[in-house]
Amino acid sequence: MSMAGTVEAEGGGSLHQRILSDINEKILSGAWAPGHRIPFEHELSVQYNCSRMTVNKALSQLAKAGLIERRRRSGSFVRRPQSQAAVLEIHDIRIEVEALGLPYRYERVARHKRRSNTEDRALLELATAGPVLALECRHFAGERPFAHEQRLINLIAVPEAADEEFMAVAPGPWLIGRVPWSEAEHRIRAVAADRHIAAALDIETGAPCLVVERRTWSAEHPVTHVRFTYAAESHTLVARFRPQG
Amino acid sequence: MSMAGTVEAEGGGSLHQRILSDINEKILSGAWAPGHRIPFEHELSVQYNCSRMTVNKALSQLAKAGLIERRRRSGSFVRRPQSQAAVLEIHDIRIEVEALGLPYRYERVARHKRRSNTEDRALLELATAGPVLALECRHFAGERPFAHEQRLINLIAVPEAADEEFMAVAPGPWLIGRVPWSEAEHRIRAVAADRHIAAALDIETGAPCLVVERRTWSAEHPVTHVRFTYAAESHTLVARFRPQG
DNA sequence: CGTTTCAATATGTATATACATAATCGTCAT
DNA sequence: ATGACGATTATGTATATACATATTGAAACG
């Protein structure tokens, strides 16, 4: 390894990391604009005084992250940012409440086991009728209701749930870990509180609420559908975009 | 390469891909529960009849994706799904409207160039005063207002914006591509329409609205802050969880 | 009995090498 | 001109190898 002039010493992380963040910086700062051809693997391997494999791994990762596009025989090119994709972290409600420094309390309002009706099947995207568990719960932050939860659990997918009363433990934490879930879909919207929700959250009828609905699948079966309703003042969802890991 | 008994021929993709999706499947199906120690690199390299490097690359990728945790000397373990992370795609409004099959129309309501006041600095997270461009726009789906846009652009970061009237082109599409952005933060909440918003969206005062605020940074500077307000009936955000890419 | 030391082990990173694959360019014959 | 074809080139994938590093478990020692 000839050290001719290169800094090399500093760096902090591995070479892999350094190449990655260098190129990242060039792209995000605009120094390399969209469409710009970045140096060939061979050139970078000379510049960083390393093997082509090391460069290749870094560039492959950038390509997978969508920052560059690689074309055989032509080289690698900076892509323009296209989709505004953001990562939305949806935490357990207990954690959110405790992050606010408030005492958390959970209350089960209702629990019904029944054969799925038409609405249940629509919510769970079930093709055929079968047993479901319908739950209604409230989550408190201190004295005030924080969130209202309406949940359906597909008992075909989670038969053990039929034996659980959910008086002490909320269905969310109960399901996590017990059921491996492969996919989830969230829908977020604003609604006016109806009388039922208004009473549950102790707000005015017609007051704006944030609704987060989640449908979860596990391999084959729909597992659960849950609708959380938050009073407008109490809740903001935060999503972050981050181009790399 | 001894072919002793292994299938090898089939597969479709590369070995790398096959290892990746095999393990993925095992984890998501629940066959390998959280905490389970997956086979050592050495064992997998025997099983797939390939080198340790190939296995290592696949496992490193799974580790980066958060599906497994790797511990030196101990092995690699399946992690429990911890954060409900979902990918939220926020499209350009024109695209959303056109996806609904409705004609899109854009209207610039107001444009002010000024020295940033206290509120501007709070929204943009600016430390010092400087020139900003404040825009107010409406986006229509057919005849009806679809979204109301309030935007601040930091003219220190984007001086060219000072010369643009934004009569024909919306600031969102104008900024994309022109400014490389390294980070963005979204805040999503429900509010009641005030008189101004109600008039702009042609809804009742106090009606629930979905508000999406986005703050964007580019390397050093804050670039823009934008608040989109949607009438409740008109809009639902959809976010998807997907364990891999 | 507790602590230190040391070897074994699994992962982390990098290298040189090899061949496959796709795209492009130039050449040459029609 | 035009089309066929082969050489060139850059990336894609995999291999064998080497050494670094963190952690565990057991042996040696006070």
Coordinates of C-alpha atoms (C1' of nucleotides) in Angstrom, one line a residue:
Chain A
M1 CA 0.0 0.0 0.0
S2 CA 1.7 3.1 -1.1
M3 CA 0.7 6.1 1.0
A4 CA 1.7 8.6 -1.6
G5 CA 0.0 11.8 -0.5
T6 CA -3.3 10.3 0.6
V7 CA -4.6 11.1 4.0
E8 CA -5.8 7.7 4.9
A9 CA -5.0 7.9 8.6
E10 CA -8.1 9.8 9.7
G11 CA -11.5 8.5 8.6
G12 CA -13.0 7.0 11.7
G13 CA -14.9 4.1 10.1
S14 CA -14.0 1.6 7.5
L15 CA -13.1 2.4 4.0
H16 CA -16.4 1.1 2.8
Q17 CA -18.1 3.6 5.1
R18 CA -15.8 6.4 3.9
I19 CA -16.5 5.8 0.2
L20 CA -20.1 5.6 0.9
S21 CA -20.4 8.9 2.9
D22 CA -18.1 10.7 0.6
I23 CA -20.2 10.0 -2.4
N24 CA -23.4 10.6 -0.4
E25 CA -22.1 14.0 0.5
K26 CA -21.2 14.9 -3.1
I27 CA -24.7 14.0 -4.2
L28 CA -26.6 15.6 -1.4
S29 CA -24.6 18.8 -1.5
G30 CA -25.3 19.1 -5.2
A31 CA -21.7 18.9 -6.3
W32 CA -22.7 15.9 -8.3
A33 CA -26.0 16.8 -9.9
P34 CA -28.6 14.3 -11.1
G35 CA -27.4 12.8 -14.4
H36 CA -23.8 13.3 -13.5
R37 CA -21.6 10.3 -14.2
I38 CA -19.6 9.4 -11.1
P39 CA -16.1 7.9 -11.5
F40 CA -15.8 4.4 -12.7
E41 CA -15.1 1.7 -10.1
H42 CA -11.6 1.4 -11.4
E43 CA -10.9 5.2 -10.9
L44 CA -12.4 5.2 -7.4
S45 CA -10.3 2.1 -6.5
V46 CA -7.2 4.1 -7.5
Q47 CA -8.4 7.2 -5.7
Y48 CA -9.1 5.4 -2.5
N49 CA -6.2 3.1 -3.0
C50 CA -8.3 0.0 -2.5
S51 CA -9.6 -2.9 -4.5
R52 CA -12.4 -2.7 -7.0
M53 CA -14.5 -5.1 -4.8
T54 CA -14.5 -2.6 -2.0
V55 CA -15.7 0.2 -4.3
N56 CA -18.2 -2.2 -5.9
K57 CA -19.8 -3.0 -2.6
A58 CA -20.2 0.7 -1.7
L59 CA -21.7 1.6 -5.1
S60 CA -24.0 -1.4 -5.1
Q61 CA -25.4 -0.2 -1.8
L62 CA -25.9 3.3 -3.1
A63 CA -27.7 1.8 -6.1
K64 CA -30.0 -0.2 -3.9
A65 CA -30.7 2.9 -1.8
G66 CA -31.8 4.6 -5.1
L67 CA -29.2 7.4 -5.0
I68 CA -27.4 6.2 -8.2
E69 CA -28.2 4.2 -11.2
R70 CA -25.7 1.8 -12.7
R71 CA -25.5 0.9 -16.4
R72 CA -23.2 -1.7 -17.8
R73 CA -20.5 -0.4 -20.1
S74 CA -21.6 3.2 -19.4
G75 CA -20.9 3.8 -15.8
S76 CA -22.9 4.9 -12.7
F77 CA -25.1 8.0 -12.7
V78 CA -26.7 10.2 -10.1
R79 CA -30.5 9.7 -10.0
R80 CA -32.8 12.6 -9.3
P81 CA -34.8 12.3 -6.1
Q82 CA -38.1 10.9 -7.3
S83 CA -40.5 9.7 -4.6
Q84 CA -41.0 11.6 -1.4
A85 CA -40.7 8.5 0.7
A86 CA -40.6 9.0 4.5
V87 CA -40.3 6.6 7.3
L88 CA -43.2 6.9 9.7
E89 CA -42.5 5.3 13.1
I90 CA -45.7 4.3 14.9
H91 CA -44.9 3.5 18.5
D92 CA -46.8 1.6 21.1
I93 CA -49.2 4.0 22.8
R94 CA -47.9 3.3 26.2
I95 CA -44.4 4.3 25.0
E96 CA -45.8 7.5 23.5
V97 CA -47.6 8.5 26.6
E98 CA -44.7 7.8 28.9
A99 CA -42.4 9.8 26.6
L100 CA -44.6 12.7 27.5
G101 CA -43.9 12.1 31.1
L102 CA -47.5 11.2 31.9
P103 CA -48.8 8.2 33.7
Y104 CA -50.3 5.6 31.3
R105 CA -53.5 3.8 32.0
Y106 CA -55.4 1.3 29.8
E107 CA -59.1 0.4 30.0
R108 CA -61.0 -2.2 28.1
V109 CA -64.5 -0.9 27.3
A110 CA -66.0 -3.8 25.4
R111 CA -65.3 -7.2 24.1
H112 CA -67.4 -9.3 21.7
K113 CA -66.8 -12.6 20.1
R114 CA -68.9 -13.1 17.0
R115 CA -69.2 -14.5 13.5
S116 CA -67.9 -11.8 11.2
N117 CA -70.5 -9.6 9.7
T118 CA -70.2 -7.8 6.4
E119 CA -68.5 -4.8 7.9
D120 CA -66.0 -6.9 9.7
R121 CA -65.2 -8.8 6.5
A122 CA -64.7 -5.5 4.7
L123 CA -62.3 -4.2 7.3
L124 CA -60.3 -7.4 7.6
E125 CA -60.5 -8.1 3.8
L126 CA -61.8 -11.5 4.6
A127 CA -63.4 -13.5 1.8
T128 CA -65.5 -15.9 4.0
A129 CA -67.3 -15.6 7.3
G130 CA -65.5 -16.8 10.4
P131 CA -65.1 -16.0 14.1
V132 CA -63.7 -12.6 15.0
L133 CA -63.0 -10.8 18.3
A134 CA -64.2 -7.1 18.4
L135 CA -62.5 -5.0 21.1
E136 CA -63.0 -1.4 22.2
C137 CA -60.4 0.2 24.5
R138 CA -59.3 3.5 25.8
H139 CA -55.8 4.7 26.5
F140 CA -55.2 7.5 29.1
A141 CA -52.4 10.0 29.5
G142 CA -52.7 11.0 33.1
E143 CA -56.4 11.8 33.7
R144 CA -57.3 12.5 30.1
P145 CA -58.3 10.0 27.4
F146 CA -55.5 10.0 24.9
A147 CA -56.6 7.5 22.3
H148 CA -59.7 5.4 21.5
E149 CA -59.0 2.0 20.0
Q150 CA -61.5 -0.1 18.0
R151 CA -60.0 -3.5 17.0
L152 CA -61.0 -6.6 15.2
I153 CA -58.9 -9.8 15.5
N154 CA -59.3 -12.6 13.1
L155 CA -59.7 -15.7 15.3
I156 CA -58.8 -18.0 12.4
A157 CA -55.4 -16.4 12.3
V158 CA -55.0 -16.0 16.1
P159 CA -57.2 -18.6 17.9
E160 CA -55.5 -18.0 21.3
A161 CA -57.0 -14.5 21.4
A162 CA -60.4 -16.1 22.1
D163 CA -59.2 -17.0 25.6
E164 CA -57.8 -13.6 26.5
E165 CA -60.0 -11.0 28.2
F166 CA -57.7 -8.1 27.5
M167 CA -58.5 -6.5 30.8
A168 CA -55.0 -5.9 31.9
V169 CA -53.0 -6.1 28.7
A170 CA -53.8 -4.0 25.6
P171 CA -54.3 -6.0 22.4
G172 CA -51.5 -4.3 20.6
P173 CA -48.6 -5.4 22.9
W174 CA -50.4 -8.8 23.3
L175 CA -50.3 -9.4 19.5
I176 CA -46.8 -8.3 19.0
G177 CA -44.4 -11.1 19.4
R178 CA -47.2 -13.6 19.4
V179 CA -48.0 -13.2 15.8
P180 CA -45.3 -12.7 13.2
W181 CA -46.6 -10.2 10.7
S182 CA -45.3 -9.8 7.3
E183 CA -47.1 -6.7 6.0
A184 CA -49.1 -3.8 7.3
E185 CA -51.0 -1.0 5.8
H186 CA -51.7 2.3 7.5
R187 CA -54.3 4.8 6.6
I188 CA -54.2 8.2 8.2
R189 CA -57.0 10.8 8.0
A190 CA -58.8 13.5 9.8
V191 CA -62.4 13.1 10.9
A192 CA -65.0 14.9 13.0
A193 CA -65.7 13.2 16.3
D194 CA -69.1 11.4 16.3
R195 CA -71.1 11.3 19.6
H196 CA -69.5 7.9 20.5
I197 CA -66.0 9.0 20.0
A198 CA -66.6 12.4 21.5
A199 CA -67.8 10.8 24.7
A200 CA -64.9 8.3 24.8
L201 CA -62.3 11.0 24.3
D202 CA -64.1 13.6 26.4
I203 CA -64.2 16.2 23.6
E204 CA -67.0 18.0 21.7
T205 CA -69.0 16.3 19.1
G206 CA -67.6 17.4 15.7
A207 CA -64.2 18.2 17.0
P208 CA -61.4 17.2 14.7
C209 CA -59.6 13.9 15.3
L210 CA -56.7 12.1 13.8
V211 CA -57.5 8.6 12.8
V212 CA -54.8 6.0 12.2
E213 CA -56.1 2.7 10.8
R214 CA -53.8 -0.3 10.5
R215 CA -54.4 -3.6 8.8
T216 CA -51.9 -6.4 9.4
W217 CA -51.3 -9.6 7.5
S218 CA -49.3 -12.6 8.5
A219 CA -48.1 -14.7 5.5
E220 CA -51.6 -16.0 4.5
H221 CA -54.2 -14.6 6.8
P222 CA -55.4 -11.1 7.7
V223 CA -54.6 -10.8 11.4
T224 CA -56.1 -7.7 12.8
H225 CA -57.6 -4.3 11.9
V226 CA -57.3 -1.5 14.4
R227 CA -58.5 2.1 14.3
F228 CA -56.9 4.6 16.7
T229 CA -58.7 7.9 17.2
Y230 CA -56.8 10.7 18.8
A231 CA -58.1 14.1 19.8
A232 CA -56.5 16.7 17.5
E233 CA -54.6 18.6 20.2
S234 CA -53.2 15.5 21.7
H235 CA -51.3 14.0 18.8
T236 CA -49.0 14.6 15.9
L237 CA -47.4 11.9 13.8
V238 CA -43.8 12.5 12.8
A239 CA -42.2 11.0 9.7
R240 CA -38.6 11.4 8.7
F241 CA -36.9 11.0 5.4
R242 CA -33.4 9.8 5.5
P243 CA -31.6 9.0 2.3
Q244 CA -29.2 6.5 3.8
G245 CA -29.2 4.2 6.9
Chain B
M1 CA -17.7 -27.0 -7.0
S2 CA -19.1 -30.4 -6.2
M3 CA -22.7 -30.6 -7.4
A4 CA -23.4 -33.5 -5.0
G5 CA -27.2 -33.7 -4.9
T6 CA -27.9 -30.0 -4.7
V7 CA -30.5 -28.5 -7.0
E8 CA -28.5 -25.3 -7.8
A9 CA -29.8 -25.1 -11.4
E10 CA -33.2 -23.5 -10.7
G11 CA -33.3 -20.4 -8.5
G12 CA -34.1 -17.6 -10.8
G13 CA -31.9 -15.0 -9.3
S14 CA -28.4 -15.0 -7.8
L15 CA -27.3 -17.1 -4.9
H16 CA -27.1 -13.9 -2.9
Q17 CA -30.8 -13.3 -3.6
R18 CA -31.8 -16.9 -2.8
I19 CA -30.1 -16.9 0.6
L20 CA -31.7 -13.6 1.4
S21 CA -35.2 -14.5 0.5
D22 CA -34.9 -18.0 2.1
I23 CA -34.0 -16.5 5.4
N24 CA -36.5 -13.7 5.0
E25 CA -39.2 -16.3 4.5
K26 CA -38.2 -18.3 7.6
I27 CA -38.3 -15.2 9.8
L28 CA -41.6 -13.8 8.4
S29 CA -43.4 -17.1 8.5
G30 CA -42.4 -17.5 12.1
A31 CA -40.5 -20.7 11.5
W32 CA -37.5 -18.8 13.1
A33 CA -39.0 -16.9 16.0
P34 CA -37.4 -13.9 17.5
G35 CA -34.4 -14.8 19.6
H36 CA -33.7 -17.9 17.4
R37 CA -30.0 -18.3 16.4
I38 CA -29.7 -18.7 12.7
P39 CA -27.0 -21.0 11.3
F40 CA -23.5 -19.8 11.4
E41 CA -22.0 -18.3 8.2
H42 CA -19.9 -21.4 7.9
E43 CA -22.9 -23.8 8.1
L44 CA -24.9 -21.8 5.6
S45 CA -21.9 -21.7 3.2
V46 CA -21.9 -25.5 3.4
Q47 CA -25.7 -25.7 3.0
Y48 CA -25.8 -23.5 -0.1
N49 CA -22.5 -24.8 -1.3
C50 CA -20.9 -21.4 -1.6
S51 CA -18.2 -19.3 0.0
R52 CA -18.5 -17.6 3.4
M53 CA -18.2 -14.2 1.7
T54 CA -21.5 -14.8 -0.2
V55 CA -23.3 -15.7 3.0
N56 CA -21.7 -12.8 4.8
K57 CA -22.9 -10.3 2.3
A58 CA -26.5 -11.6 2.6
L59 CA -26.5 -11.7 6.4
S60 CA -24.9 -8.3 6.6
Q61 CA -27.8 -7.0 4.5
L62 CA -30.4 -8.6 6.7
A63 CA -28.6 -7.1 9.7
K64 CA -28.7 -3.7 8.1
A65 CA -32.4 -4.1 7.4
G66 CA -32.9 -4.8 11.1
L67 CA -34.3 -8.3 10.7
I68 CA -31.4 -10.0 12.5
E69 CA -28.8 -9.0 15.0
R70 CA -25.2 -10.2 14.7
R71 CA -22.9 -10.9 17.7
R72 CA -19.3 -11.8 17.3
R73 CA -18.4 -15.2 18.6
S74 CA -22.1 -15.9 19.4
G75 CA -23.8 -15.9 16.0
S76 CA -26.7 -14.2 14.4
F77 CA -30.1 -13.9 16.0
V78 CA -33.6 -13.1 14.8
R79 CA -34.7 -9.7 16.2
R80 CA -38.3 -9.1 17.3
P81 CA -40.1 -6.5 15.2
Q82 CA -39.8 -3.5 17.5
S83 CA -40.7 -0.3 15.9
Q84 CA -43.8 -0.1 13.8
A85 CA -41.9 1.6 11.0
A86 CA -43.9 2.3 7.9
V87 CA -43.0 3.9 4.6
L88 CA -45.1 6.8 3.8
E89 CA -45.0 7.9 0.2
I90 CA -45.9 11.5 -0.3
H91 CA -46.6 12.2 -3.9
D92 CA -46.8 15.4 -5.8
I93 CA -50.3 16.8 -5.5
R94 CA -50.8 16.9 -9.3
I95 CA -50.1 13.2 -9.5
E96 CA -52.5 12.4 -6.7
V97 CA -55.3 14.4 -8.3
E98 CA -54.7 12.9 -11.7
A99 CA -54.7 9.4 -10.1
L100 CA -58.2 10.2 -9.1
G101 CA -59.1 10.8 -12.7
L102 CA -59.8 14.5 -12.1
P103 CA -58.4 17.5 -13.9
Y104 CA -55.7 19.3 -11.9
R105 CA -55.5 23.0 -11.6
Y106 CA -53.0 25.2 -9.7
E107 CA -53.5 28.7 -8.5
R108 CA -51.1 31.1 -6.8
V109 CA -53.0 33.1 -4.2
A110 CA -50.2 35.3 -2.8
R111 CA -46.5 35.8 -2.9
H112 CA -44.4 38.0 -0.5
K113 CA -40.7 38.5 -0.3
R114 CA -39.7 39.7 3.1
R115 CA -37.1 39.6 5.8
S116 CA -37.9 36.6 8.0
N117 CA -39.9 37.4 11.1
T118 CA -39.9 35.4 14.3
E119 CA -42.6 33.0 13.1
D120 CA -40.7 32.4 9.8
R121 CA -37.5 31.6 11.7
A122 CA -39.3 29.2 14.0
L123 CA -40.9 27.4 11.0
L124 CA -37.6 27.2 9.1
E125 CA -35.5 26.7 12.2
L126 CA -33.3 29.6 11.1
A127 CA -30.9 31.1 13.6
T128 CA -30.6 34.5 12.0
A129 CA -32.8 36.8 10.0
G130 CA -32.6 36.7 6.2
P131 CA -34.7 37.0 3.1
V132 CA -37.5 34.5 2.7
L133 CA -40.3 34.0 0.1
A134 CA -43.8 33.3 1.5
L135 CA -46.2 31.7 -0.9
E136 CA -49.9 30.7 -0.6
C137 CA -51.4 28.4 -3.2
R138 CA -54.4 26.3 -3.9
H139 CA -54.6 23.0 -5.7
F140 CA -57.8 22.0 -7.4
A141 CA -59.3 18.6 -8.3
G142 CA -61.9 19.4 -10.9
E143 CA -63.9 22.3 -9.6
R144 CA -63.3 21.7 -6.0
P145 CA -60.3 22.9 -3.9
F146 CA -58.2 19.9 -3.0
A147 CA -55.4 21.3 -0.9
H148 CA -54.2 24.6 0.5
E149 CA -50.5 25.2 0.5
Q150 CA -48.6 27.7 2.7
R151 CA -44.9 27.7 2.0
L152 CA -41.8 29.5 3.1
I153 CA -38.6 29.3 1.0
N154 CA -35.3 30.3 2.5
L155 CA -33.8 32.6 -0.1
I156 CA -30.3 32.1 1.4
A157 CA -30.5 28.5 0.4
V158 CA -32.4 29.0 -2.9
P159 CA -31.7 32.6 -4.2
E160 CA -33.1 31.8 -7.7
A161 CA -36.5 31.5 -6.2
A162 CA -36.6 35.3 -5.8
D163 CA -37.0 35.6 -9.5
E164 CA -39.8 33.1 -9.9
E165 CA -43.4 34.3 -9.8
F166 CA -44.9 30.7 -9.3
M167 CA -47.9 31.6 -11.4
A168 CA -47.7 28.7 -13.7
V169 CA -45.6 26.2 -11.8
A170 CA -46.2 25.1 -8.3
P171 CA -43.3 25.6 -5.8
G172 CA -43.1 21.9 -5.0
P173 CA -42.2 20.6 -8.5
W174 CA -40.1 23.7 -9.1
L175 CA -37.9 23.0 -6.1
I176 CA -37.5 19.3 -6.8
G177 CA -34.5 18.7 -8.9
R178 CA -33.3 22.2 -8.5
V179 CA -32.4 21.8 -4.9
P180 CA -30.8 18.6 -3.6
W181 CA -32.3 17.8 -0.2
S182 CA -30.7 15.7 2.3
E183 CA -33.3 15.4 5.0
A184 CA -37.0 16.1 5.5
E185 CA -39.3 16.0 8.5
H186 CA -43.0 15.5 8.2
R187 CA -45.6 16.3 10.8
I188 CA -49.1 15.0 10.4
R189 CA -52.1 16.1 12.4
A190 CA -55.8 17.0 12.4
V191 CA -57.0 20.5 12.9
A192 CA -60.2 22.4 12.7
A193 CA -60.4 24.8 9.7
D194 CA -60.1 28.4 10.7
R195 CA -61.9 31.0 8.7
H196 CA -59.1 31.5 6.2
I197 CA -58.6 27.9 5.5
A198 CA -62.3 27.3 5.4
A199 CA -62.7 29.9 2.7
A200 CA -59.8 28.6 0.7
L201 CA -61.0 25.1 0.7
D202 CA -64.7 26.0 0.5
I203 CA -65.7 24.1 3.7
E204 CA -67.3 25.1 7.0
T205 CA -65.3 26.8 9.6
G206 CA -64.4 24.3 12.2
A207 CA -64.5 21.3 9.8
P208 CA -61.8 18.8 10.4
C209 CA -58.7 19.0 8.1
L210 CA -55.6 16.9 7.7
V211 CA -52.4 18.9 7.9
V212 CA -49.1 17.7 6.5
E213 CA -46.2 19.9 7.3
R214 CA -42.8 19.3 5.7
R215 CA -39.5 20.9 6.6
T216 CA -36.6 20.2 4.2
W217 CA -32.9 20.7 4.7
S218 CA -30.1 20.6 2.2
A219 CA -26.7 19.8 3.6
E220 CA -26.3 23.0 5.7
H221 CA -29.3 25.2 5.1
P222 CA -33.0 24.8 5.9
V223 CA -34.6 25.0 2.4
T224 CA -38.3 25.2 2.8
H225 CA -41.2 24.7 5.1
V226 CA -44.6 23.8 3.6
R227 CA -48.0 23.2 5.2
F228 CA -50.6 21.4 3.1
T229 CA -54.1 21.4 4.4
Y230 CA -56.6 18.9 3.1
A231 CA -60.4 18.8 3.7
A232 CA -61.0 15.7 5.7
E233 CA -63.2 14.0 3.1
S234 CA -60.8 14.6 0.3
H235 CA -57.7 12.9 1.6
T236 CA -56.2 9.8 3.2
L237 CA -52.5 9.2 3.6
V238 CA -51.4 5.6 3.1
A239 CA -48.3 4.1 4.5
R240 CA -47.0 0.6 4.0
F241 CA -44.8 -1.5 6.1
R242 CA -42.5 -3.7 4.1
P243 CA -39.8 -5.7 5.9
Q244 CA -37.4 -5.8 2.9
G245 CA -36.8 -3.8 -0.2
Chain C
dC1 C1' -12.8 -18.6 45.5
dG2 C1' -12.1 -15.0 42.5
dT3 C1' -9.4 -13.0 39.0
dT4 C1' -6.4 -12.9 35.1
dT5 C1' -4.9 -14.8 30.9
dC6 C1' -5.2 -17.1 26.8
dA7 C1' -6.9 -19.7 23.1
dA8 C1' -10.9 -20.6 20.3
dT9 C1' -14.5 -18.8 17.6
dA10 C1' -17.7 -16.0 14.7
dT11 C1' -18.1 -12.1 12.6
dG12 C1' -16.0 -7.7 10.0
dT13 C1' -13.3 -6.0 6.4
dA14 C1' -10.4 -6.0 2.6
dT15 C1' -7.7 -8.2 -1.2
dA16 C1' -6.7 -10.4 -5.7
dT17 C1' -8.7 -13.1 -9.0
dA18 C1' -11.9 -15.1 -12.3
dC19 C1' -15.5 -15.4 -15.3
dA20 C1' -20.4 -13.8 -16.7
dT21 C1' -23.2 -10.3 -18.8
dA22 C1' -24.8 -6.3 -21.1
dA23 C1' -24.0 -2.4 -23.8
dT24 C1' -21.4 0.3 -27.0
dC25 C1' -18.2 1.2 -30.6
dG26 C1' -15.7 0.4 -34.7
dT27 C1' -14.8 -2.4 -38.6
dC28 C1' -15.9 -4.7 -42.5
dA29 C1' -18.7 -6.7 -46.0
dT30 C1' -22.9 -6.3 -48.5
Chain D
dA1 C1' -25.8 3.8 -46.2
dT2 C1' -26.7 -0.4 -43.5
dG3 C1' -26.4 -4.3 -41.1
dA4 C1' -23.7 -8.1 -39.0
dC5 C1' -20.2 -9.2 -36.0
dG6 C1' -16.6 -9.1 -32.9
dA7 C1' -13.7 -6.4 -29.6
dT8 C1' -13.9 -3.6 -25.8
dT9 C1' -15.5 -2.0 -21.6
dA10 C1' -17.9 -1.5 -17.0
dT11 C1' -20.5 -3.6 -14.1
dG12 C1' -22.4 -8.2 -11.6
dT13 C1' -21.3 -12.1 -9.1
dA14 C1' -18.7 -15.5 -6.8
dT15 C1' -14.3 -17.5 -4.9
dA16 C1' -10.3 -18.3 -1.9
dT17 C1' -7.6 -16.0 1.2
dA18 C1' -5.9 -13.1 4.9
dC19 C1' -5.9 -10.7 9.0
dA20 C1' -8.6 -7.7 12.5
dT21 C1' -11.7 -7.6 16.3
dA22 C1' -14.9 -8.7 19.8
dT23 C1' -16.5 -12.2 22.9
dT24 C1' -16.8 -16.4 25.1
dG25 C1' -15.2 -20.3 27.8
dA26 C1' -11.8 -22.6 30.1
dA27 C1' -7.4 -23.1 32.1
dA28 C1' -3.9 -21.1 35.1
dC29 C1' -2.9 -18.6 39.0
dG30 C1' -2.8 -15.8 43.3

